Coordinates of N, CA, C and O in Angstrom, one line a residue:
M57 N 14.7 56.1 -153.4 CA 14.9 54.8 -152.7 C 14.6 55.0 -151.2 O 14.9 56.1 -150.7
M58 N 14.0 54.0 -150.6 CA 13.7 54.1 -149.2 C 14.9 53.8 -148.3 O 15.7 53.0 -148.7
N59 N 14.9 54.5 -147.2 CA 16.0 54.1 -146.2 C 15.6 52.9 -145.4 O 14.5 52.5 -145.4
I60 N 16.6 52.4 -144.7 CA 16.4 51.1 -143.9 C 15.3 51.3 -142.9 O 14.5 50.4 -142.7
N61 N 15.3 52.4 -142.2 CA 14.3 52.6 -141.1 C 12.9 52.6 -141.7 O 12.0 52.1 -141.1
D62 N 12.7 53.2 -142.8 CA 11.4 53.2 -143.5 C 11.0 51.8 -143.8 O 9.8 51.4 -143.6
L63 N 11.9 51.0 -144.3 CA 11.6 49.6 -144.6 C 11.3 48.8 -143.4 O 10.3 48.0 -143.4
K64 N 12.0 49.0 -142.3 CA 11.7 48.3 -141.1 C 10.3 48.7 -140.5 O 9.6 47.9 -140.0
N65 N 10.0 50.0 -140.6 CA 8.7 50.5 -140.1 C 7.5 49.9 -140.9 O 6.4 49.9 -140.4
M66 N 7.8 49.5 -142.1 CA 6.7 49.0 -143.0 C 6.4 47.5 -142.5 O 5.3 47.0 -142.9
R67 N 7.3 46.9 -141.8 CA 7.1 45.6 -141.2 C 6.8 44.5 -142.3 O 6.0 43.7 -142.1
I68 N 7.5 44.7 -143.4 CA 7.2 43.8 -144.5 C 7.6 42.3 -144.1 O 6.8 41.4 -144.5
S69 N 8.6 42.1 -143.3 CA 8.9 40.7 -142.9 C 7.8 40.1 -142.1 O 7.5 38.9 -142.3
Y70 N 7.2 40.9 -141.3 CA 6.0 40.3 -140.5 C 4.9 40.0 -141.4 O 4.2 38.9 -141.2
M71 N 4.6 40.9 -142.3 CA 3.5 40.6 -143.3 C 3.8 39.3 -144.1 O 2.9 38.5 -144.3
F72 N 5.0 39.2 -144.5 CA 5.4 38.1 -145.3 C 5.3 36.8 -144.5 O 4.8 35.8 -145.0
L73 N 5.7 36.8 -143.3 CA 5.6 35.6 -142.4 C 4.1 35.3 -142.2 O 3.7 34.1 -142.2
E74 N 3.3 36.3 -142.0 CA 1.8 36.0 -141.9 C 1.3 35.3 -143.1 O 0.5 34.4 -143.0
V75 N 1.7 35.8 -144.3 CA 1.2 35.1 -145.5 C 1.7 33.7 -145.5 O 1.0 32.7 -145.9
I76 N 3.0 33.4 -145.2 CA 3.5 32.1 -145.2 C 2.8 31.2 -144.3 O 2.3 30.1 -144.6
Y77 N 2.6 31.7 -143.0 CA 1.8 30.9 -142.0 C 0.4 30.6 -142.5 O -0.1 29.5 -142.3
R78 N -0.2 31.6 -143.1 CA -1.6 31.4 -143.5 C -1.7 30.3 -144.7 O -2.5 29.4 -144.7
C79 N -0.7 30.4 -145.6 CA -0.7 29.4 -146.7 C -0.4 28.0 -146.1 O -0.9 27.0 -146.6
L80 N 0.5 27.9 -145.1 CA 0.8 26.6 -144.5 C -0.4 26.1 -143.8 O -0.7 24.9 -143.9
E81 N -1.2 26.9 -143.1 CA -2.4 26.4 -142.5 C -3.4 25.9 -143.5 O -4.0 24.8 -143.3
V82 N -3.6 26.6 -144.6 CA -4.5 26.2 -145.7 C -4.0 24.9 -146.3 O -4.7 23.9 -146.5
D83 N -2.6 24.8 -146.6 CA -2.1 23.6 -147.2 C -2.1 22.4 -146.3 O -2.2 21.3 -146.8
K84 N -1.9 22.5 -145.0 CA -1.9 21.4 -144.1 C -3.2 20.8 -143.8 O -3.3 19.8 -143.2
K85 N -4.3 21.5 -144.2 CA -5.6 21.1 -143.8 C -6.0 19.8 -144.5 O -5.7 19.5 -145.6
T86 N -6.6 18.9 -143.7 CA -7.1 17.6 -144.3 C -8.2 17.8 -145.2 O -9.2 18.6 -144.9
R87 N -8.2 17.2 -146.4 CA -9.2 17.4 -147.5 C -9.6 16.0 -148.0 O -8.9 15.1 -147.8
Y88 N -10.7 16.0 -148.8 CA -11.2 14.8 -149.4 C -10.7 14.7 -150.8 O -10.7 13.6 -151.4
Y89 N -10.4 15.7 -151.5 CA -10.0 15.8 -152.9 C -10.9 14.9 -153.8 O -10.4 14.1 -154.6
G90 N -12.2 15.1 -153.6 CA -13.2 14.4 -154.5 C -13.4 12.9 -154.2 O -14.0 12.2 -154.9
T91 N -12.9 12.5 -153.0 CA -13.0 11.1 -152.6 C -13.9 11.0 -151.4 O -14.4 12.0 -150.9
D92 N -14.1 9.8 -150.9 CA -14.9 9.6 -149.7 C -14.1 9.4 -148.4 O -14.6 9.0 -147.4
V93 N -12.8 9.7 -148.5 CA -11.9 9.5 -147.4 C -11.1 10.8 -147.1 O -10.7 11.5 -148.1
P94 N -10.8 11.1 -145.8 CA -10.0 12.3 -145.6 C -8.5 11.9 -145.9 O -8.1 10.8 -145.7
I95 N -7.9 12.9 -146.5 CA -6.5 12.7 -147.0 C -5.6 13.8 -146.3 O -5.9 15.0 -146.5
F96 N -4.6 13.4 -145.6 CA -3.7 14.3 -144.9 C -2.7 14.9 -145.9 O -2.4 14.3 -147.0
H97 N -2.1 16.0 -145.5 CA -1.0 16.7 -146.3 C 0.0 15.7 -146.7 O 0.4 15.6 -147.9
S98 N 0.6 14.9 -145.8 CA 1.7 14.0 -146.2 C 1.2 12.9 -147.2 O 1.9 12.5 -148.0
E99 N -0.1 12.5 -147.0 CA -0.6 11.5 -147.9 C -0.8 12.0 -149.3 O -0.5 11.3 -150.3
I100 N -1.4 13.2 -149.5 CA -1.6 13.7 -150.8 C -0.3 13.9 -151.6 O -0.2 13.7 -152.8
H101 N 0.7 14.3 -150.8 CA 2.0 14.5 -151.5 C 2.7 13.2 -151.8 O 3.5 13.1 -152.7
M102 N 2.4 12.2 -151.0 CA 2.9 10.8 -151.4 C 2.1 10.3 -152.6 O 2.8 9.8 -153.5
I103 N 0.8 10.6 -152.7 CA 0.1 10.3 -153.9 C 0.7 11.0 -155.1 O 0.9 10.4 -156.2
K104 N 1.0 12.2 -155.0 CA 1.6 13.0 -156.1 C 3.0 12.4 -156.5 O 3.2 12.2 -157.7
A105 N 3.8 12.0 -155.5 CA 5.1 11.4 -155.9 C 4.9 10.0 -156.6 O 5.7 9.7 -157.5
I106 N 3.9 9.3 -156.1 CA 3.7 8.0 -156.8 C 3.2 8.2 -158.2 O 3.7 7.5 -159.2
K107 N 2.3 9.2 -158.4 CA 1.8 9.5 -159.8 C 3.0 9.9 -160.7 O 3.1 9.5 -161.8
E108 N 3.8 10.8 -160.2 CA 4.9 11.3 -161.0 C 6.0 10.3 -161.2 O 6.9 10.6 -162.1
N109 N 6.0 9.2 -160.5 CA 7.1 8.2 -160.6 C 6.4 6.8 -160.8 O 6.7 5.9 -160.0
E110 N 5.6 6.7 -161.8 CA 4.9 5.5 -162.0 C 5.8 4.3 -162.0 O 6.9 4.3 -162.6
G111 N 5.4 3.2 -161.3 CA 6.1 2.0 -161.2 C 7.2 2.0 -160.1 O 8.0 1.1 -160.0
I112 N 7.2 3.0 -159.3 CA 8.2 3.2 -158.2 C 7.9 2.2 -157.1 O 6.8 1.8 -156.9
H113 N 8.9 1.8 -156.4 CA 8.8 0.9 -155.3 C 9.1 1.6 -154.0 O 9.5 2.8 -154.0
V114 N 8.9 1.0 -152.9 CA 9.0 1.7 -151.6 C 10.4 2.3 -151.4 O 10.5 3.4 -151.0
A115 N 11.4 1.5 -151.6 CA 12.8 2.0 -151.4 C 13.1 3.2 -152.4 O 13.7 4.2 -152.0
G116 N 12.6 3.1 -153.6 CA 12.8 4.2 -154.6 C 12.1 5.4 -154.2 O 12.6 6.5 -154.3
L117 N 10.9 5.2 -153.6 CA 10.1 6.4 -153.2 C 10.7 7.0 -152.0 O 10.8 8.3 -151.9
A118 N 11.2 6.2 -151.1 CA 11.9 6.8 -149.9 C 13.1 7.6 -150.3 O 13.4 8.7 -149.8
N119 N 13.9 7.1 -151.3 CA 15.1 7.8 -151.8 C 14.6 9.1 -152.5 O 15.2 10.1 -152.2
Y120 N 13.6 9.0 -153.3 CA 13.1 10.2 -154.0 C 12.7 11.3 -153.0 O 12.9 12.4 -153.3
L121 N 12.0 10.9 -152.0 CA 11.4 11.9 -151.0 C 12.4 12.2 -149.9 O 12.2 13.1 -149.1
G122 N 13.5 11.5 -149.8 CA 14.5 11.7 -148.7 C 14.0 11.4 -147.4 O 14.3 12.1 -146.4
V123 N 13.2 10.3 -147.3 CA 12.7 9.9 -146.0 C 13.0 8.4 -145.8 O 13.5 7.7 -146.7
T124 N 12.7 7.8 -144.7 CA 13.0 6.4 -144.4 C 11.9 5.5 -145.1 O 10.8 5.9 -145.4
K125 N 12.4 4.2 -145.4 CA 11.5 3.3 -146.0 C 10.3 3.0 -145.0 O 9.2 2.7 -145.4
G126 N 10.6 3.1 -143.7 CA 9.6 2.8 -142.7 C 8.5 3.9 -142.8 O 7.3 3.5 -142.7
S127 N 8.8 5.1 -143.0 CA 7.8 6.2 -143.1 C 7.0 6.0 -144.4 O 5.8 6.2 -144.4
I128 N 7.6 5.6 -145.4 CA 6.9 5.3 -146.7 C 5.9 4.1 -146.5 O 4.8 4.2 -146.9
S129 N 6.4 3.1 -145.9 CA 5.6 1.9 -145.6 C 4.4 2.3 -144.8 O 3.3 1.8 -145.0
E130 N 4.6 3.1 -143.8 CA 3.5 3.5 -142.8 C 2.4 4.3 -143.6 O 1.2 4.0 -143.5
I131 N 2.9 5.2 -144.4 CA 1.9 6.1 -145.1 C 1.2 5.3 -146.2 O 0.0 5.4 -146.4
T132 N 2.0 4.5 -146.9 CA 1.3 3.7 -148.0 C 0.4 2.7 -147.5 O -0.7 2.4 -148.1
A133 N 0.6 2.1 -146.3 CA -0.4 1.2 -145.6 C -1.7 2.0 -145.4 O -2.8 1.4 -145.6
K134 N -1.6 3.2 -144.9 CA -2.8 4.0 -144.7 C -3.5 4.3 -146.0 O -4.7 4.3 -146.1
L135 N -2.7 4.6 -147.0 CA -3.3 4.9 -148.3 C -4.0 3.7 -148.9 O -5.0 3.8 -149.6
E136 N -3.4 2.5 -148.7 CA -4.0 1.2 -149.1 C -5.3 1.0 -148.4 O -6.3 0.7 -149.1
K137 N -5.4 1.2 -147.1 CA -6.6 1.1 -146.4 C -7.7 2.0 -146.8 O -8.9 1.7 -146.8
K138 N -7.3 3.2 -147.3 CA -8.3 4.2 -147.8 C -8.6 3.9 -149.3 O -9.5 4.6 -149.8
G139 N -8.0 2.9 -149.9 CA -8.3 2.6 -151.3 C -7.7 3.5 -152.3 O -8.2 3.6 -153.4
L140 N -6.6 4.2 -151.9 CA -6.0 5.2 -152.8 C -4.8 4.7 -153.5 O -4.4 5.2 -154.6
V141 N -4.1 3.7 -153.0 CA -2.9 3.1 -153.5 C -3.0 1.6 -153.4 O -3.6 1.0 -152.5
K142 N -2.4 0.9 -154.4 CA -2.3 -0.5 -154.3 C -0.8 -0.9 -154.6 O 0.0 -0.2 -155.2
K143 N -0.4 -2.1 -154.0 CA 0.9 -2.6 -154.2 C 0.8 -3.8 -155.0 O 0.0 -4.7 -154.8
E144 N 1.7 -3.9 -156.0 CA 1.7 -5.1 -156.9 C 3.2 -5.6 -157.0 O 4.1 -4.8 -156.9
K145 N 3.4 -6.9 -157.1 CA 4.7 -7.4 -157.3 C 5.3 -6.9 -158.6 O 4.7 -6.8 -159.6
D146 N 6.6 -6.6 -158.5 CA 7.3 -6.1 -159.6 C 7.7 -7.3 -160.5 O 8.2 -8.3 -160.0
I147 N 7.2 -7.3 -161.8 CA 7.5 -8.5 -162.6 C 8.9 -8.7 -162.9 O 9.4 -9.8 -163.2
N148 N 9.8 -7.7 -162.7 CA 11.2 -7.8 -162.9 C 12.0 -8.2 -161.6 O 13.1 -8.6 -161.7
N149 N 11.3 -8.1 -160.5 CA 11.9 -8.4 -159.2 C 10.8 -8.8 -158.2 O 10.2 -7.9 -157.6
Q150 N 10.6 -10.1 -158.1 CA 9.5 -10.6 -157.3 C 9.5 -10.2 -155.8 O 8.5 -10.3 -155.1
S151 N 10.7 -9.8 -155.3 CA 10.8 -9.4 -153.9 C 10.4 -8.0 -153.7 O 10.4 -7.5 -152.6
R152 N 10.1 -7.3 -154.8 CA 9.9 -5.8 -154.7 C 8.4 -5.5 -155.0 O 7.8 -6.2 -155.9
L153 N 7.8 -4.6 -154.3 CA 6.4 -4.2 -154.6 C 6.4 -2.8 -155.3 O 7.1 -1.9 -154.8
I154 N 5.6 -2.7 -156.3 CA 5.5 -1.5 -157.1 C 4.2 -0.8 -156.5 O 3.2 -1.4 -156.3
L155 N 4.3 0.5 -156.3 CA 3.2 1.3 -155.8 C 2.5 1.9 -157.0 O 3.1 2.5 -157.9
Q156 N 1.1 1.8 -157.0 CA 0.3 2.4 -158.1 C -0.9 3.0 -157.4 O -1.4 2.6 -156.4
L157 N -1.4 4.1 -158.1 CA -2.7 4.7 -157.7 C -3.8 3.9 -158.1 O -3.8 3.3 -159.3
T158 N -4.8 3.8 -157.3 CA -6.1 3.2 -157.7 C -6.9 4.3 -158.4 O -6.5 5.5 -158.4
P159 N -8.1 3.9 -159.0 CA -8.9 5.0 -159.6 C -9.3 6.1 -158.6 O -9.3 7.3 -158.9
K160 N -9.5 5.7 -157.3 CA -9.8 6.7 -156.3 C -8.5 7.6 -156.0 O -8.6 8.8 -155.8
G161 N -7.4 7.0 -156.1 CA -6.1 7.7 -155.9 C -5.9 8.7 -157.1 O -5.4 9.8 -156.9
E162 N -6.3 8.2 -158.3 CA -6.2 9.1 -159.4 C -7.1 10.3 -159.3 O -6.7 11.4 -159.6
T163 N -8.3 10.1 -158.7 CA -9.3 11.2 -158.5 C -8.7 12.2 -157.5 O -8.7 13.4 -157.7
A164 N -8.1 11.7 -156.4 CA -7.5 12.5 -155.4 C -6.3 13.4 -156.1 O -6.2 14.6 -155.8
H165 N -5.5 12.7 -156.9 CA -4.4 13.4 -157.5 C -4.9 14.5 -158.4 O -4.4 15.6 -158.4
K166 N -5.9 14.2 -159.2 CA -6.5 15.1 -160.2 C -7.1 16.3 -159.4 O -6.8 17.5 -159.8
N167 N -7.7 16.1 -158.3 CA -8.3 17.2 -157.5 C -7.3 18.0 -156.8 O -7.4 19.2 -156.5
H168 N -6.2 17.3 -156.4 CA -5.1 18.0 -155.8 C -4.4 19.0 -156.8 O -4.1 20.2 -156.4
L169 N -4.3 18.6 -158.0 CA -3.8 19.5 -159.0 C -4.7 20.7 -159.2 O -4.2 21.8 -159.4
A170 N -6.0 20.4 -159.2 CA -7.0 21.5 -159.4 C -6.9 22.5 -158.2 O -7.0 23.7 -158.4
Y171 N -6.7 22.0 -157.0 CA -6.5 22.8 -155.8 C -5.3 23.8 -156.1 O -5.4 25.0 -155.8
H172 N -4.2 23.3 -156.6 CA -3.0 24.1 -156.9 C -3.3 25.1 -158.0 O -2.8 26.2 -158.0
E173 N -4.1 24.7 -159.0 CA -4.5 25.6 -160.1 C -5.3 26.7 -159.6 O -5.2 27.9 -160.0
K174 N -6.2 26.5 -158.6 CA -6.9 27.6 -158.0 C -6.0 28.6 -157.3 O -6.3 29.8 -157.4
F175 N -5.0 28.1 -156.6 CA -4.0 29.0 -156.0 C -3.3 29.8 -157.1 O -3.1 31.0 -157.0
D176 N -2.9 29.1 -158.2 CA -2.3 29.8 -159.3 C -3.2 30.9 -159.8 O -2.7 32.0 -160.2
D177 N -4.5 30.6 -159.9 CA -5.4 31.6 -160.4 C -5.5 32.8 -159.5 O -5.6 33.9 -160.0
I178 N -5.3 32.6 -158.2 CA -5.3 33.8 -157.3 C -4.1 34.7 -157.6 O -4.3 35.9 -157.8
L179 N -3.0 34.1 -157.8 CA -1.8 34.9 -158.1 C -1.9 35.5 -159.5 O -1.5 36.7 -159.6
I180 N -2.4 34.8 -160.4 CA -2.6 35.4 -161.8 C -3.5 36.6 -161.7 O -3.3 37.6 -162.3
E181 N -4.6 36.5 -161.0 CA -5.6 37.6 -160.8 C -4.9 38.8 -160.2 O -5.1 39.9 -160.7
I182 N -4.1 38.6 -159.2 CA -3.4 39.7 -158.6 C -2.4 40.4 -159.5 O -2.2 41.6 -159.6
L183 N -1.7 39.5 -160.3 CA -0.6 40.0 -161.1 C -0.9 40.4 -162.6 O -0.1 41.0 -163.3
K184 N -2.1 40.0 -163.0 CA -2.4 40.1 -164.5 C -2.2 41.5 -165.1 O -1.9 41.6 -166.3
N185 N -2.5 42.5 -164.3 CA -2.4 43.9 -164.9 C -1.1 44.6 -164.5 O -1.0 45.8 -164.8
E186 N -0.2 43.9 -163.9 CA 1.1 44.5 -163.4 C 2.1 44.5 -164.6 O 2.1 43.6 -165.4
P187 N 2.9 45.5 -164.6 CA 3.9 45.5 -165.7 C 4.9 44.4 -165.5 O 5.2 43.9 -164.4
E188 N 5.5 44.0 -166.6 CA 6.4 42.8 -166.6 C 7.6 43.0 -165.7 O 8.0 42.1 -165.0
E189 N 8.1 44.3 -165.6 CA 9.2 44.5 -164.7 C 8.9 44.3 -163.2 O 9.7 43.8 -162.5
K190 N 7.7 44.6 -162.8 CA 7.3 44.3 -161.4 C 7.2 42.8 -161.2 O 7.6 42.4 -160.1
I191 N 6.7 42.1 -162.1 CA 6.5 40.6 -162.0 C 7.9 40.0 -162.0 O 8.2 39.1 -161.1
K192 N 8.8 40.5 -162.8 CA 10.2 40.0 -162.8 C 10.9 40.3 -161.5 O 11.6 39.5 -160.9
F193 N 10.7 41.5 -161.0 CA 11.2 41.9 -159.6 C 10.7 40.9 -158.6 O 11.5 40.4 -157.8
L194 N 9.4 40.6 -158.6 CA 8.8 39.7 -157.6 C 9.4 38.3 -157.7 O 9.8 37.8 -156.7
K195 N 9.6 37.8 -158.9 CA 10.1 36.5 -159.0 C 11.6 36.5 -158.6 O 12.0 35.6 -157.8
D196 N 12.4 37.5 -159.0 CA 13.8 37.6 -158.5 C 13.9 37.7 -157.0 O 14.7 37.1 -156.4
F197 N 13.0 38.5 -156.4 CA 12.9 38.7 -155.0 C 12.7 37.3 -154.3 O 13.4 37.0 -153.3
L198 N 11.7 36.6 -154.8 CA 11.4 35.3 -154.2 C 12.5 34.3 -154.3 O 12.8 33.6 -153.3
V199 N 13.1 34.3 -155.4 CA 14.3 33.4 -155.6 C 15.4 33.7 -154.6 O 16.0 32.9 -154.0
T200 N 15.7 35.0 -154.5 CA 16.8 35.4 -153.6 C 16.4 35.1 -152.2 O 17.2 34.7 -151.4
L201 N 15.1 35.4 -151.8 CA 14.7 35.2 -150.5 C 14.8 33.7 -150.1 O 15.2 33.3 -149.1
R202 N 14.3 32.8 -151.1 CA 14.4 31.4 -150.9 C 15.9 31.0 -150.6 O 16.2 30.2 -149.7
D203 N 16.8 31.5 -151.4 CA 18.2 31.1 -151.2 C 18.8 31.6 -149.9 O 19.5 30.9 -149.2
K204 N 18.4 32.9 -149.6 CA 18.9 33.4 -148.3 C 18.3 32.7 -147.1 O 18.9 32.7 -146.0
A205 N 17.0 32.2 -147.3 CA 16.4 31.5 -146.2 C 17.2 30.3 -145.8 O 17.3 29.9 -144.6
H206 N 17.8 29.6 -146.7 CA 18.7 28.5 -146.4 C 19.9 28.9 -145.6 O 20.2 28.3 -144.6
T207 N 20.5 30.0 -146.0 CA 21.7 30.5 -145.2 C 21.2 31.0 -143.8 O 21.9 30.7 -142.8
F208 N 20.1 31.6 -143.7 CA 19.5 32.1 -142.4 C 19.3 30.9 -141.5 O 19.7 31.0 -140.3
E209 N 18.8 29.8 -142.0 CA 18.5 28.7 -141.2 C 19.8 28.1 -140.7 O 19.9 27.7 -139.5
E210 N 20.8 28.0 -141.5 CA 22.1 27.5 -141.0 C 22.7 28.4 -140.0 O 23.3 27.9 -139.0
E211 N 22.6 29.7 -140.1 CA 23.1 30.7 -139.2 C 22.4 30.6 -137.8 O 23.1 30.7 -136.8
I212 N 21.1 30.5 -137.8 CA 20.4 30.4 -136.5 C 20.6 29.1 -135.8 O 20.3 29.0 -134.6
D213 N 20.9 28.0 -136.5 CA 21.1 26.7 -135.9 C 22.4 26.5 -135.3 O 22.7 25.5 -134.7
T214 N 23.4 27.4 -135.6 CA 24.7 27.3 -135.0 C 24.9 28.0 -133.8 O 24.2 28.8 -133.3

């Protein structure tokens, strides 16, 4: 077993943060996702949420994503202009608009899923020959780190 000083000297936390920041840079990049329009990070995740919650309305989407109705309206207006989303009256409630993906929105969603599958493939390639116990350790480590990150955030904000 390694001692604490050896662990600190390996600077694992710095390497881990570098990986996180690099992944964030890649994920935040504007992409076309097989369409003719640039799609921002917040937009593609809105498209994903609409696809996963077919027939959802603005207030429901705001509640689902934990953001304001105003921010949903702002992003969906941009997505409408880009031809990715359409709003239709809810047949059960005429004062409510249902959000749906257009065919171009469906293409963006499909290519966004493919983007994530490529990232999955990278991890699979790295881990495919590793013993099961190493992979289990990695998963347990990441779950624990995720949980402790919440506590860490609360501690540094006080």
